[in-house]
Amino acid sequence: MQIYRIDEAQARVAERTLRRDLLVHRAPSGGWLLSRRSAEYLDRGGRRRPRGARLPLAEMTPVEPSEQHWREAGTRLIHGWAAAVTDPLPAAVEDEVRLYLYANPDQRVEYMGRGRGATRDPSALGNQHTLSVDVAGGRRHYHLRALTASRGEDARLQAMRDTMSDFHSWLNDPEAKLVLSLGGGGFRMFAATTILKVLERLLDGDRGHVAEVWGSSGGAFVGNAFSAGFDLAVLDELGYDLYHGRDPKLVNGSSMSLLRMYLQEVVGDLRKRRTEPVVAYWLRTLDAKQPPSARRHPLLPFFAVASNTRHKGLTALTEPANIPDYCRDILFPCERSAAVAASTAVPFLLRAQRGISAQAQGDTWIDGSINDENPILLPFIKWSRERELAPTRARERLKILLVDLNLRSSEAPILRTLRELPVIGKYTMVYQAARLVDMLLDSRMHATLQMLTENPRVSVRCLKLELGRLSFKNPSDIASVIHRGRQREAWQLTTYKRGL
């Protein structure tokens, strides 16, 4: 990387124009250093009008950094667990951070992710505050945190390593069948990608440790993408496409997109031509972003929980190869795309799916969360039957990692608004009724967990996301859902097993 040296007077001009303290660095041998990108930005006089003071590139001195010291500076930029779940640090920004470390050999920093709210004061590095950095002229905020230990791990990294070490041991049990279960929750599903990134890192990048993936409603969409080998960054990209409305053909939950969808369905009915399900186009968009040839993860067995209007029990849709003879009463053959469309068919919002399974011709399939919001009972039933009827294939233990998106009606924006009103807030019977419904759902969930974990060979780890808002179908919530899901404060990790 080419860098430039400037004197004290030039440094004062540069700091006014760049407005970024972390882009101009005092060199140990004297003078100040900046990157070629920053130098060219100063040569143009900045991008704001009126433009900043111009500092000609010809008046700066090119410097070749020591290759050894440059490599060593890169080792002091730590990509820990925070970096694993957030947007990657762009190469140009990483060069700016490395230049800062090159000029400050006593500093070590950890990349914490992208977002707003960090201080830009470099002196805060010694006080455990985060600071933000970007390239010259950039508008984004990439957060860094100073490490208190001069070598090795500081207290925060050590605590994270200890926490994740226990999780790693639980997941990597050769005697256990590991099942990933993803609950329903509308657009909250985009918060689940963070947990899946952590899971992938704990599995050393090998998704093959996961024996089965189950999903209900929005969890079925995410589960299908995970089991089909998509990179999780592709799911985040789709979320931002919906948030920004980049593709007018993507139904993103807004009033106009839903109106267009309903009109297309009416026209299709008049022409006696069935319209493509909304989720099917979402899946084709994912395929276009990352075709099968570009995926590096294996294809995993996937099961989409869906409610059947004719069957009273719990049912799931999956590919025929995943259905053993002893589970034909609970598993129905179906193509992946149709299975996800059925599981996400929220009544009064998305059209129900009919005639999608050869085993149940003419049956109607709707949202899986109606019967089973968090699919853990069906994987248990399937494993129990395997142990009884196919013991040579069954694993000794069952471990289920449940991602509970925790969709609750009491978090609806209208109810929160009513509660804040001075008089009406004291008499919000609707809110109390919503709390009772939520309590009913929670009690049913806990009863199922207690029943499963009475078996000493079964262990369930539940990661419940506390997002603080409904975020069901409003596209404007997607960005905040993704960022909230990246904060450990939103996670509630509970291990359920038989108490002896």
XYZ file of C-alpha atoms in Angstrom:
500
model
C 0.000 0.000 0.000
C 1.318 3.433 -0.894
C 1.177 6.069 1.845
C 2.146 9.750 2.001
C 3.933 11.883 4.584
C 2.899 15.495 5.274
C 4.150 18.157 7.708
C 2.371 19.795 10.655
C 0.806 22.658 8.672
C -0.450 20.288 5.976
C -1.861 17.975 8.689
C -4.020 20.812 10.063
C -5.432 21.436 6.577
C -5.999 17.717 6.058
C -7.911 17.279 9.326
C -10.263 20.166 8.465
C -11.001 18.788 5.014
C -11.245 15.081 5.875
C -13.206 15.620 9.101
C -12.028 12.192 10.186
C -9.441 12.022 12.964
C -8.504 8.446 12.107
C -7.345 9.233 8.581
C -4.305 11.379 9.486
C -1.711 9.745 11.736
C 1.396 11.032 13.481
C 4.354 8.941 12.342
C 6.756 7.584 14.996
C 9.682 9.002 13.018
C 8.091 12.443 12.652
C 5.505 14.042 10.379
C 2.062 12.729 9.585
C 0.875 9.793 7.440
C -2.191 9.264 5.301
C -3.298 6.773 2.687
C -3.235 7.293 -1.076
C -7.049 7.419 -1.145
C -7.075 10.194 1.478
C -4.282 12.012 -0.354
C -6.221 11.966 -3.645
C -9.324 13.158 -1.805
C -7.366 16.125 -0.418
C -5.955 16.809 -3.882
C -9.557 17.235 -5.113
C -10.427 19.497 -2.189
C -12.986 17.127 -0.687
C -16.523 16.499 -1.877
C -18.561 19.039 0.132
C -19.500 22.477 -1.170
C -17.993 24.848 -0.476
C -15.069 22.506 -0.906
C -12.405 22.178 1.755
C -8.904 23.518 1.371
C -7.058 21.717 -1.419
C -3.778 20.003 -0.606
C -1.956 19.175 -3.873
C -0.729 15.609 -4.180
C 2.554 16.903 -5.600
C 3.354 18.594 -2.255
C 3.096 15.307 -0.336
C 5.983 12.878 0.064
C 5.358 9.251 -1.029
C 6.551 6.714 1.541
C 6.968 2.952 1.207
C 5.975 1.289 4.497
C 8.111 -1.445 5.991
C 6.634 -4.728 4.758
C 7.344 -6.469 8.053
C 5.775 -3.710 10.167
C 2.796 -3.493 7.799
C 2.091 -7.227 8.190
C 2.515 -6.950 11.965
C 0.019 -4.065 12.070
C -2.557 -6.327 10.404
C -2.221 -8.854 13.239
C -3.303 -6.180 15.736
C -6.685 -5.779 14.014
C -8.818 -8.461 15.662
C -11.802 -9.996 13.877
C -13.595 -11.639 16.808
C -17.154 -12.845 17.386
C -18.583 -9.373 16.759
C -17.062 -9.340 13.271
C -18.451 -12.808 12.547
C -22.070 -11.623 12.696
C -21.884 -8.211 11.064
C -21.052 -6.681 7.698
C -17.463 -7.451 6.703
C -14.912 -4.658 6.902
C -14.295 -3.394 3.327
C -10.724 -3.734 2.088
C -10.269 0.044 1.690
C -11.459 0.697 5.264
C -9.266 -2.125 6.566
C -6.266 -0.415 4.927
C -7.106 2.790 6.806
C -7.305 0.914 10.106
C -4.057 -0.899 9.381
C -2.369 2.438 8.643
C -3.569 3.716 12.022
C -2.070 0.642 13.713
C 1.118 1.022 11.674
C 1.508 4.553 13.031
C 0.536 3.466 16.573
C 2.469 0.269 17.332
C 1.173 0.114 20.930
C -2.513 -0.124 19.896
C -4.715 -3.177 19.242
C -8.323 -2.874 18.132
C -11.263 -5.213 17.572
C -13.674 -4.686 14.691
C -17.194 -4.426 16.153
C -19.347 -3.923 13.057
C -21.109 -1.199 11.133
C -23.618 1.281 12.524
C -24.139 4.684 14.090
C -23.413 6.005 17.542
C -19.651 5.554 17.982
C -17.356 8.340 19.078
C -14.791 9.642 16.599
C -12.332 10.741 19.283
C -9.080 8.730 18.988
C -8.242 9.456 22.625
C -11.240 7.305 23.563
C -9.338 4.231 22.431
C -7.698 4.009 25.805
C -11.049 4.253 27.621
C -12.808 1.236 26.100
C -15.031 3.436 23.955
C -15.728 2.550 20.362
C -14.849 4.908 17.546
C -15.870 4.999 13.926
C -13.787 5.069 10.784
C -14.441 5.143 7.048
C -12.536 6.089 3.917
C -12.144 9.743 2.998
C -15.518 11.075 1.871
C -17.333 7.983 3.159
C -20.570 8.256 5.108
C -20.612 4.917 6.890
C -19.478 4.151 10.422
C -17.295 1.095 11.018
C -16.793 0.641 14.747
C -13.543 -0.305 16.468
C -12.873 -1.096 20.118
C -9.544 -0.844 21.893
C -8.245 -3.996 23.557
C -7.088 -3.503 27.125
C -4.530 -6.312 26.955
C -1.337 -5.575 25.055
C -1.192 -9.230 24.007
C -3.610 -12.123 23.877
C -7.280 -11.696 24.819
C -8.697 -8.975 27.021
C -11.568 -9.588 29.481
C -14.306 -9.202 26.880
C -12.731 -11.556 24.343
C -11.999 -14.059 27.095
C -15.615 -14.003 28.297
C -16.890 -14.472 24.749
C -14.501 -17.364 24.178
C -15.600 -19.102 27.392
C -19.283 -18.688 26.508
C -18.835 -19.956 22.988
C -16.582 -22.833 24.104
C -19.465 -24.400 26.052
C -21.783 -23.878 23.076
C -19.193 -25.433 20.753
C -18.950 -28.559 22.905
C -22.735 -28.893 23.033
C -23.063 -28.656 19.249
C -20.174 -30.929 18.317
C -21.406 -34.107 20.029
C -20.667 -37.125 17.770
C -23.273 -39.241 19.590
C -26.108 -36.754 19.108
C -28.399 -35.921 16.223
C -28.277 -32.130 15.842
C -31.475 -30.476 14.617
C -31.850 -26.782 13.776
C -35.377 -25.463 14.352
C -36.457 -21.984 13.257
C -39.693 -20.470 14.548
C -42.107 -18.167 12.756
C -42.146 -14.397 13.006
C -42.650 -12.545 9.710
C -39.823 -10.144 8.860
C -38.219 -10.996 12.194
C -36.726 -13.903 10.262
C -33.931 -11.579 9.100
C -32.724 -11.283 12.719
C -32.122 -15.054 12.742
C -29.266 -14.788 10.236
C -26.986 -13.528 13.025
C -27.553 -16.658 15.110
C -26.963 -18.820 12.053
C -23.638 -17.046 11.455
C -22.613 -17.848 15.026
C -23.755 -21.452 14.549
C -21.733 -21.748 11.362
C -18.604 -20.451 13.082
C -19.094 -22.798 16.043
C -19.349 -25.685 13.573
C -16.054 -24.566 12.002
C -17.869 -23.631 8.811
C -19.219 -27.161 8.258
C -23.019 -27.144 8.101
C -22.890 -30.903 7.568
C -22.914 -31.348 11.359
C -26.600 -30.348 11.250
C -28.653 -33.485 10.545
C -31.964 -31.733 9.782
C -33.379 -28.229 9.423
C -36.986 -27.508 10.415
C -38.820 -24.224 9.926
C -42.243 -22.726 10.451
C -43.638 -19.703 8.597
C -40.822 -17.118 8.233
C -38.463 -19.639 9.806
C -39.234 -22.003 6.916
C -37.946 -19.422 4.442
C -34.692 -18.914 6.361
C -34.358 -22.640 7.055
C -34.758 -23.480 3.391
C -32.036 -20.988 2.440
C -29.676 -22.340 5.128
C -30.296 -25.972 4.163
C -29.944 -25.183 0.452
C -26.389 -23.895 0.988
C -26.901 -20.142 0.548
C -24.389 -17.810 2.173
C -26.111 -15.938 4.993
C -24.943 -12.609 3.564
C -27.266 -13.297 0.626
C -30.235 -13.417 3.008
C -29.168 -10.078 4.515
C -28.925 -8.666 1.001
C -32.479 -9.802 0.225
C -33.655 -8.140 3.453
C -32.113 -4.829 2.395
C -33.639 -5.223 -1.093
C -37.064 -5.472 0.556
C -36.277 -2.578 2.892
C -35.196 -0.244 0.080
C -37.819 -1.491 -2.423
C -35.104 -2.105 -5.034
C -37.102 -4.685 -6.984
C -40.714 -3.656 -7.683
C -41.617 -7.305 -8.317
C -40.676 -8.263 -4.745
C -43.755 -8.073 -2.518
C -42.282 -6.452 0.591
C -45.370 -6.112 2.767
C -46.044 -2.456 1.931
C -49.609 -1.464 1.086
C -48.803 -0.817 -2.574
C -46.963 -4.105 -3.082
C -49.824 -6.043 -1.455
C -52.366 -4.209 -3.611
C -50.430 -5.121 -6.767
C -50.276 -8.737 -5.602
C -54.051 -8.904 -4.979
C -54.798 -7.354 -8.382
C -52.526 -9.896 -10.095
C -54.308 -12.726 -8.287
C -57.733 -11.407 -9.338
C -56.616 -11.103 -12.958
C -55.133 -14.591 -12.792
C -58.385 -16.005 -11.431
C -60.376 -14.341 -14.217
C -58.054 -15.844 -16.800
C -58.103 -19.179 -14.944
C -54.350 -18.953 -14.597
C -52.772 -19.504 -11.196
C -50.339 -16.788 -10.152
C -46.920 -17.563 -8.727
C -46.739 -17.482 -4.894
C -44.970 -14.443 -3.451
C -42.345 -16.564 -1.729
C -41.557 -18.423 -4.954
C -40.312 -15.152 -6.487
C -38.301 -14.456 -3.341
C -36.647 -17.858 -3.734
C -35.897 -17.234 -7.405
C -34.327 -13.907 -6.405
C -32.056 -15.761 -3.980
C -31.133 -18.231 -6.747
C -30.204 -15.339 -9.024
C -27.989 -13.805 -6.338
C -26.194 -17.098 -5.661
C -26.846 -19.953 -8.123
C -26.262 -23.565 -7.004
C -22.825 -23.667 -8.674
C -21.644 -20.801 -6.427
C -22.735 -22.381 -3.142
C -20.080 -24.016 -0.987
C -22.279 -25.636 1.666
C -23.931 -29.076 1.412
C -27.632 -29.640 0.828
C -29.336 -30.603 4.115
C -32.697 -32.344 4.743
C -35.317 -29.628 5.148
C -38.807 -29.818 6.649
C -41.362 -26.994 6.420
C -44.109 -27.141 9.040
C -47.464 -26.254 7.475
C -51.029 -26.388 8.778
C -53.366 -28.697 6.876
C -57.052 -27.734 7.075
C -58.112 -31.415 6.889
C -55.568 -32.947 9.296
C -55.870 -31.981 12.947
C -52.367 -33.019 13.992
C -48.982 -31.525 13.302
C -47.759 -31.917 9.728
C -44.712 -30.952 7.689
C -43.787 -30.875 4.004
C -40.504 -32.162 2.658
C -38.913 -33.826 -0.349
C -39.877 -37.505 -0.852
C -36.333 -38.739 -0.137
C -36.599 -37.401 3.439
C -39.741 -39.380 4.349
C -39.241 -42.801 5.974
C -42.163 -45.239 5.872
C -42.843 -44.838 9.586
C -43.415 -41.059 9.279
C -45.866 -40.882 6.393
C -48.649 -39.785 8.739
C -46.819 -36.572 9.695
C -44.571 -35.902 6.682
C -45.953 -35.199 3.217
C -43.963 -35.131 -0.052
C -43.611 -31.750 -1.684
C -41.219 -29.699 -3.758
C -39.120 -27.267 -1.683
C -40.442 -24.038 -3.144
C -44.078 -25.092 -2.703
C -43.370 -26.266 0.859
C -41.991 -22.848 1.831
C -44.904 -21.092 0.111
C -47.367 -23.229 2.111
C -45.603 -22.675 5.439
C -45.570 -18.891 4.923
C -49.174 -18.586 3.660
C -50.434 -16.260 6.406
C -54.278 -16.220 6.362
C -55.859 -13.037 4.953
C -52.449 -11.909 3.711
C -50.971 -14.578 1.409
C -52.925 -17.115 -0.607
C -53.251 -20.667 0.737
C -51.582 -23.458 -1.262
C -53.607 -26.339 -2.684
C -52.742 -29.591 -4.419
C -49.009 -29.347 -3.744
C -48.544 -32.848 -2.278
C -49.206 -36.084 -4.162
C -50.025 -37.781 -0.861
C -52.752 -35.273 -0.008
C -54.300 -34.223 -3.306
C -56.772 -31.377 -2.945
C -55.730 -30.506 0.617
C -55.263 -26.867 1.607
C -52.050 -25.779 3.341
C -51.606 -22.552 5.321
C -49.196 -20.847 7.746
C -47.249 -23.344 9.847
C -47.274 -21.092 12.936
C -50.983 -21.718 13.405
C -50.322 -25.283 14.570
C -46.660 -25.136 15.567
C -44.930 -21.783 15.965
C -41.634 -23.337 17.062
C -41.150 -26.787 15.481
C -39.553 -29.019 18.099
C -42.196 -31.711 18.651
C -42.121 -33.141 15.114
C -38.311 -33.583 15.091
C -38.644 -35.367 18.443
C -41.379 -37.682 17.136
C -39.325 -38.515 14.053
C -36.202 -39.254 16.143
C -38.184 -41.395 18.624
C -39.578 -43.500 15.798
C -36.110 -43.842 14.285
C -34.771 -45.208 17.568
C -37.631 -47.696 17.810
C -37.988 -48.824 14.194
C -34.565 -48.125 12.686
C -32.122 -48.308 15.610
C -29.084 -48.827 13.363
C -29.661 -45.400 11.774
C -30.668 -43.458 14.873
C -28.248 -41.445 16.988
C -28.023 -42.046 20.723
C -29.101 -38.526 21.693
C -31.157 -35.693 20.214
C -30.107 -32.068 20.437
C -32.328 -29.311 19.111
C -31.154 -25.732 18.636
C -34.328 -23.662 18.582
C -34.306 -20.093 17.267
C -37.420 -18.508 18.753
C -38.270 -15.291 16.901
C -40.718 -14.552 19.728
C -43.460 -12.868 17.670
C -45.977 -11.494 20.158
C -49.193 -9.599 19.472
C -48.688 -7.311 22.496
C -45.758 -5.706 20.636
C -48.043 -4.376 17.885
C -47.371 -0.633 17.304
C -51.046 0.355 17.670
C -51.236 -1.261 21.113
C -48.057 0.472 22.242
C -49.498 3.799 21.041
C -52.744 3.257 22.934
C -50.850 2.476 26.133
C -49.002 5.794 25.938
C -52.192 7.876 25.766
C -52.886 9.663 29.086
C -56.456 8.416 29.694
C -57.008 5.518 27.313
C -53.710 3.939 28.355
C -55.210 2.944 31.701
C -58.074 1.036 30.093
C -56.457 -0.838 27.205
C -58.413 -4.081 27.444
C -57.202 -4.978 23.955
C -53.616 -4.888 25.170
C -54.465 -7.101 28.149
C -56.200 -9.556 25.816
C -53.103 -9.593 23.603
C -50.934 -10.329 26.655
C -53.203 -13.260 27.537
C -52.861 -14.663 24.010
C -49.076 -14.319 24.230
C -49.093 -16.036 27.630
C -51.110 -18.905 26.148
C -48.568 -19.349 23.346
C -45.656 -19.225 25.796
C -47.239 -21.741 28.160
C -47.877 -24.156 25.290
C -44.265 -23.791 24.215
C -42.898 -24.428 27.711
C -45.184 -27.432 28.179
C -43.783 -28.958 24.988
C -40.215 -28.285 26.112
C -40.858 -29.885 29.512
C -42.378 -32.952 27.898
C -39.466 -33.415 25.463
C -36.715 -32.909 27.987
C -38.206 -35.433 30.417
C -36.349 -37.827 28.140
C -32.754 -37.791 29.473
C -31.443 -38.309 25.941
C -32.972 -35.042 24.708
C -31.508 -31.553 25.151
C -32.909 -28.315 23.728
C -31.125 -24.986 23.569
C -33.483 -22.107 22.895
C -32.249 -18.761 21.593
C -35.113 -16.332 22.050
C -34.812 -12.962 20.332
C -36.120 -9.933 22.231
C -36.530 -7.381 19.445
C -38.959 -5.042 21.218
C -41.309 -4.469 18.298
C -43.686 -6.575 16.209
C -41.820 -6.285 12.866
C -44.184 -8.705 11.148
C -44.769 -7.295 7.667
C -43.602 -3.673 7.731
C -40.575 -3.361 5.390
C -39.357 -0.257 7.221
C -38.600 -2.499 10.230
C -36.241 -4.830 8.357
C -33.032 -2.816 8.809
C -33.620 -2.365 12.543
C -34.491 -6.066 12.868
C -31.182 -7.071 11.262
C -29.157 -4.695 13.450
C -31.061 -5.585 16.628
C -30.469 -9.279 15.964
C -26.715 -8.595 15.898
C -26.731 -7.362 19.497
C -26.112 -10.005 22.136
C -28.452 -8.085 24.474
C -31.349 -9.263 22.271
C -30.502 -12.944 22.826
C -31.900 -15.058 25.624
C -30.121 -18.421 25.646
C -31.773 -21.144 27.725
C -30.808 -24.807 27.940
C -33.621 -27.282 28.607
C -32.765 -30.753 29.799
C -34.032 -33.207 32.371
C -33.382 -32.004 35.904
C -31.898 -34.842 37.955
